[in-house]
mmCIF file of C-alpha atoms in Angstrom:
data_model
loop_
_atom_site.group_PDB
_atom_site.id
_atom_site.type_symbol
_atom_site.label_atom_id
_atom_site.label_comp_id
_atom_site.label_asym_id
_atom_site.label_seq_id
_atom_site.Cartn_x
_atom_site.Cartn_y
_atom_site.Cartn_z
ATOM 1 C CA MET A 1 114.506 91.481 97.867
ATOM 2 C CA THR A 2 115.306 87.870 97.149
ATOM 3 C CA PRO A 3 112.549 85.718 98.682
ATOM 4 C CA THR A 4 113.573 83.743 101.755
ATOM 5 C CA ALA A 5 113.037 80.011 101.999
ATOM 6 C CA SER A 6 110.516 80.352 104.819
ATOM 7 C CA PRO A 7 107.482 82.668 104.747
ATOM 8 C CA ILE A 8 107.477 85.965 106.607
ATOM 9 C CA THR A 9 104.934 85.455 109.387
ATOM 10 C CA ASP A 10 105.854 88.350 111.691
ATOM 11 C CA VAL A 11 106.796 91.936 110.920
ATOM 12 C CA SER A 12 109.882 91.537 113.114
ATOM 13 C CA GLN A 13 111.338 89.231 110.453
ATOM 14 C CA LEU A 14 111.606 92.113 107.998
ATOM 15 C CA ASP A 15 114.922 93.896 107.532
ATOM 16 C CA ALA A 16 114.513 97.490 108.699
ATOM 17 C CA ASN A 17 117.258 98.514 106.278
ATOM 18 C CA GLY A 18 116.014 96.365 103.409
ATOM 19 C CA SER A 19 114.213 97.411 100.256
ATOM 20 C CA TYR A 20 110.983 95.652 99.339
ATOM 21 C CA THR A 21 108.494 95.549 96.484
ATOM 22 C CA TYR A 22 104.762 95.000 96.219
ATOM 23 C CA ALA A 23 105.500 91.379 95.269
ATOM 24 C CA ASP A 24 107.244 90.959 98.636
ATOM 25 C CA TYR A 25 104.376 92.760 100.363
ATOM 26 C CA LEU A 26 101.846 90.308 98.936
ATOM 27 C CA SER A 27 103.843 87.334 100.198
ATOM 28 C CA TRP A 28 103.884 88.377 103.857
ATOM 29 C CA LYS A 29 101.702 86.256 106.121
ATOM 30 C CA PHE A 30 101.226 88.513 109.153
ATOM 31 C CA GLU A 31 98.096 90.542 109.961
ATOM 32 C CA GLU A 32 99.743 93.777 111.093
ATOM 33 C CA MET A 33 99.146 96.576 108.616
ATOM 34 C CA VAL A 34 102.306 98.028 107.103
ATOM 35 C CA GLU A 35 103.025 100.435 104.272
ATOM 36 C CA LEU A 36 105.892 100.626 101.808
ATOM 37 C CA VAL A 37 107.410 103.996 100.968
ATOM 38 C CA ARG A 38 110.093 103.845 98.297
ATOM 39 C CA GLY A 39 110.807 100.264 99.308
ATOM 40 C CA LYS A 40 111.073 100.926 103.046
ATOM 41 C CA VAL A 41 108.640 99.329 105.492
ATOM 42 C CA LEU A 42 106.579 101.650 107.676
ATOM 43 C CA ARG A 43 104.594 100.047 110.467
ATOM 44 C CA LYS A 44 101.115 101.410 110.963
ATOM 45 C CA MET A 45 99.971 102.333 114.444
ATOM 46 C CA ALA A 46 97.753 99.986 116.415
ATOM 47 C CA GLY A 47 94.064 100.065 115.536
ATOM 48 C CA PRO A 48 92.756 103.624 115.196
ATOM 49 C CA ALA A 49 91.425 105.250 118.347
ATOM 50 C CA THR A 50 87.737 105.969 118.802
ATOM 51 C CA MET A 51 88.151 109.642 117.865
ATOM 52 C CA HIS A 52 89.913 108.690 114.633
ATOM 53 C CA GLN A 53 87.093 106.317 113.693
ATOM 54 C CA GLN A 54 84.434 108.890 114.525
ATOM 55 C CA VAL A 55 86.018 111.495 112.266
ATOM 56 C CA SER A 56 86.567 108.950 109.496
ATOM 57 C CA SER A 57 82.894 107.962 109.571
ATOM 58 C CA SER A 58 81.795 111.602 109.479
ATOM 59 C CA LEU A 59 84.079 112.383 106.542
ATOM 60 C CA GLN A 60 82.840 109.416 104.523
ATOM 61 C CA GLY A 61 79.110 109.915 104.857
ATOM 62 C CA GLU A 62 78.296 112.903 102.664
ATOM 63 C CA PRO A 63 80.845 112.147 99.894
ATOM 64 C CA TYR A 64 79.580 108.571 99.718
ATOM 65 C CA GLN A 65 75.999 109.731 99.194
ATOM 66 C CA TYR A 66 77.082 112.437 96.746
ATOM 67 C CA LEU A 67 79.145 110.030 94.654
ATOM 68 C CA LYS A 68 76.401 107.469 94.137
ATOM 69 C CA ARG A 69 75.874 107.017 90.392
ATOM 70 C CA LYS A 70 79.029 109.052 89.641
ATOM 71 C CA ALA A 71 82.372 107.874 88.285
ATOM 72 C CA CYS A 72 84.324 108.872 91.400
ATOM 73 C CA GLN A 73 84.348 106.530 94.395
ATOM 74 C CA ILE A 74 85.474 106.994 98.006
ATOM 75 C CA PHE A 75 87.435 104.311 99.857
ATOM 76 C CA ALA A 76 88.495 103.929 103.496
ATOM 77 C CA ALA A 77 91.480 102.073 104.939
ATOM 78 C CA PRO A 78 92.414 99.316 104.676
ATOM 79 C CA PHE A 79 92.616 100.025 100.946
ATOM 80 C CA GLY A 80 95.941 99.591 99.208
ATOM 81 C CA VAL A 81 97.157 102.378 96.931
ATOM 82 C CA ARG A 82 100.156 101.541 94.741
ATOM 83 C CA LEU A 83 102.004 104.678 93.687
ATOM 84 C CA LEU A 84 103.974 104.367 90.467
ATOM 85 C CA ARG A 85 106.073 107.498 89.992
ATOM 86 C CA SER A 86 109.534 106.450 88.765
ATOM 87 C CA THR A 87 108.611 102.742 88.681
ATOM 88 C CA GLY A 88 106.783 100.333 86.428
ATOM 89 C CA SER A 89 103.390 98.910 87.319
ATOM 90 C CA SER A 90 104.258 95.233 87.816
ATOM 91 C CA ASP A 91 104.218 93.790 91.340
ATOM 92 C CA ALA A 92 107.993 93.373 91.237
ATOM 93 C CA GLN A 93 108.489 97.021 90.229
ATOM 94 C CA VAL A 94 106.096 98.829 92.588
ATOM 95 C CA ARG A 95 107.963 100.023 95.691
ATOM 96 C CA THR A 96 105.324 102.233 97.337
ATOM 97 C CA VAL A 97 102.052 100.932 98.795
ATOM 98 C CA VAL A 98 100.106 103.131 101.209
ATOM 99 C CA GLN A 99 96.846 102.810 103.113
ATOM 100 C CA PRO A 100 95.294 106.308 103.216
ATOM 101 C CA ASP A 101 92.580 106.906 105.781
ATOM 102 C CA LEU A 102 90.283 108.013 102.947
ATOM 103 C CA CYS A 103 90.765 108.508 99.233
ATOM 104 C CA VAL A 104 88.656 109.411 96.220
ATOM 105 C CA VAL A 105 89.397 107.803 92.859
ATOM 106 C CA CYS A 106 87.722 109.243 89.762
ATOM 107 C CA ASP A 107 89.319 107.037 87.097
ATOM 108 C CA PRO A 108 87.730 103.558 87.209
ATOM 109 C CA ALA A 109 90.650 102.202 85.159
ATOM 110 C CA LYS A 110 92.897 102.653 88.210
ATOM 111 C CA LEU A 111 90.814 100.253 90.309
ATOM 112 C CA ASP A 112 91.416 96.530 90.480
ATOM 113 C CA ALA A 113 90.725 93.699 92.907
ATOM 114 C CA ARG A 114 93.674 94.744 95.089
ATOM 115 C CA GLY A 115 92.945 98.459 95.378
ATOM 116 C CA CYS A 116 94.166 101.441 93.379
ATOM 117 C CA LEU A 117 97.006 101.322 90.842
ATOM 118 C CA GLY A 118 98.153 104.920 90.488
ATOM 119 C CA ALA A 119 97.422 108.183 92.274
ATOM 120 C CA PRO A 120 93.942 108.861 93.700
ATOM 121 C CA ASP A 121 92.501 112.278 92.951
ATOM 122 C CA TRP A 122 92.011 113.189 96.607
ATOM 123 C CA ILE A 123 93.506 111.780 99.806
ATOM 124 C CA ILE A 124 92.491 112.560 103.385
ATOM 125 C CA GLU A 125 94.699 111.602 106.324
ATOM 126 C CA ILE A 126 93.396 111.874 109.891
ATOM 127 C CA VAL A 127 96.372 112.956 111.967
ATOM 128 C CA SER A 128 97.037 111.411 115.372
ATOM 129 C CA PRO A 129 99.890 112.325 117.744
ATOM 130 C CA GLY A 130 101.855 109.320 116.511
ATOM 131 C CA SER A 131 101.399 110.062 112.799
ATOM 132 C CA VAL A 132 102.233 113.776 112.608
ATOM 133 C CA VAL A 133 105.597 113.365 110.878
ATOM 134 C CA LEU A 134 104.315 110.629 108.581
ATOM 135 C CA ASP A 135 101.223 112.545 107.460
ATOM 136 C CA THR A 136 102.569 116.100 107.367
ATOM 137 C CA ARG A 137 106.017 115.402 105.925
ATOM 138 C CA THR A 138 106.595 111.928 104.493
ATOM 139 C CA LYS A 139 103.189 111.468 102.890
ATOM 140 C CA PHE A 140 102.829 115.166 102.110
ATOM 141 C CA ASP A 141 105.897 114.958 99.871
ATOM 142 C CA LEU A 142 105.077 111.467 98.594
ATOM 143 C CA TYR A 143 101.551 112.338 97.480
ATOM 144 C CA ALA A 144 102.710 115.519 95.743
ATOM 145 C CA GLU A 145 105.500 113.635 93.985
ATOM 146 C CA ASN A 146 103.012 111.059 92.710
ATOM 147 C CA GLY A 147 100.391 113.510 91.462
ATOM 148 C CA VAL A 148 97.617 113.314 94.077
ATOM 149 C CA THR A 149 95.839 116.534 93.153
ATOM 150 C CA GLU A 150 94.155 117.276 96.496
ATOM 151 C CA TYR A 151 95.327 116.472 100.023
ATOM 152 C CA TRP A 152 93.560 117.112 103.316
ATOM 153 C CA LEU A 153 95.036 116.852 106.792
ATOM 154 C CA VAL A 154 92.408 116.489 109.504
ATOM 155 C CA PHE A 155 93.368 117.073 113.148
ATOM 156 C CA PRO A 156 90.669 115.698 115.489
ATOM 157 C CA LEU A 157 92.223 117.000 118.715
ATOM 158 C CA GLU A 158 92.505 120.532 117.339
ATOM 159 C CA ARG A 159 89.283 120.241 115.322
ATOM 160 C CA ALA A 160 91.078 121.597 112.288
ATOM 161 C CA VAL A 161 91.147 120.766 108.573
ATOM 162 C CA LEU A 162 94.052 121.884 106.380
ATOM 163 C CA THR A 163 93.532 121.576 102.625
ATOM 164 C CA PHE A 164 96.092 121.589 99.820
ATOM 165 C CA ALA A 165 96.004 121.502 96.018
ATOM 166 C CA LEU A 166 98.766 120.374 93.688
ATOM 167 C CA GLN A 167 100.311 123.156 91.598
ATOM 168 C CA ASN A 168 103.514 122.654 89.592
ATOM 169 C CA ASP A 169 104.207 119.379 91.416
ATOM 170 C CA GLU A 170 104.005 121.006 94.857
ATOM 171 C CA TYR A 171 101.174 121.398 97.350
ATOM 172 C CA GLN A 172 99.867 124.892 97.924
ATOM 173 C CA PRO A 173 97.563 125.598 100.886
ATOM 174 C CA THR A 174 93.969 126.258 99.879
ATOM 175 C CA GLY A 175 92.370 126.626 103.292
ATOM 176 C CA THR A 176 92.553 126.253 107.065
ATOM 177 C CA TYR A 177 89.224 125.476 108.735
ATOM 178 C CA GLU A 178 88.953 125.682 112.514
ATOM 179 C CA GLU A 179 85.380 126.856 113.104
ATOM 180 C CA PRO A 180 81.855 126.240 111.815
ATOM 181 C CA GLY A 181 81.426 126.777 108.094
ATOM 182 C CA LEU A 182 81.891 125.022 104.779
ATOM 183 C CA VAL A 183 85.005 123.042 103.877
ATOM 184 C CA PRO A 184 85.102 122.904 100.049
ATOM 185 C CA SER A 185 86.783 120.300 97.872
ATOM 186 C CA ARG A 186 88.692 121.131 94.687
ATOM 187 C CA THR A 187 88.164 117.598 93.369
ATOM 188 C CA LEU A 188 84.398 117.699 93.846
ATOM 189 C CA PRO A 189 83.516 121.411 93.595
ATOM 190 C CA GLU A 190 79.791 120.789 94.009
ATOM 191 C CA LEU A 191 80.476 119.110 97.362
ATOM 192 C CA ALA A 192 81.301 121.068 100.513
ATOM 193 C CA LEU A 193 81.455 119.466 103.938
ATOM 194 C CA GLN A 194 80.276 121.227 107.049
ATOM 195 C CA TRP A 195 83.096 121.651 109.567
ATOM 196 C CA ALA A 196 80.636 120.944 112.385
ATOM 197 C CA ASP A 197 79.606 117.650 110.774
ATOM 198 C CA VAL A 198 83.217 116.477 110.506
ATOM 199 C CA PHE A 199 83.773 116.856 114.243
ATOM 200 C CA GLU A 200 80.230 116.353 115.551
ATOM 201 C CA ARG A 201 81.056 113.061 117.308
ATOM 202 C CA VAL A 202 84.338 114.232 118.814
ATOM 203 C CA SER A 203 83.902 114.933 122.510
#
């Protein structure tokens, strides 16, 4: 969009029907976390609930230790991921910027001071009641379209993990985990999380 004369200091100043770029995104002066999906602004929910944070911490721990001294790295939100399918890579061309709950990036060339430029190898979203449509539909399609090769949906309330792998530009289910046992990763085949560890802090 054409920059306005005065800075954007509140999310309410944004045009719900407008189309924005990463250059616009960088110019905004408010603290509320938002995402851009194909130029449209999506407001993030208020700060994650305790259960969400507990599951996020549990999911990070073992991969973080495993990935020490390896090329792949794990990142937790807030961490901006600029997805480039059908656009160029300049700030004025990028129209999708998301903040995944967790992501693993194995190509160091995709990392810069502002986050990840291009698709991570693996994204995990922790699904809350208010994010079901976003995580299971909007982002499900978006991540497949942009070449994220592995996608996990984690449901703390149901204590369930659904895993998907990209095949022919579409996600195919690779597992549903709802009881104690191993939850394997396609991206890191030597790493398997224990279902019980993922949900150990959830009461």
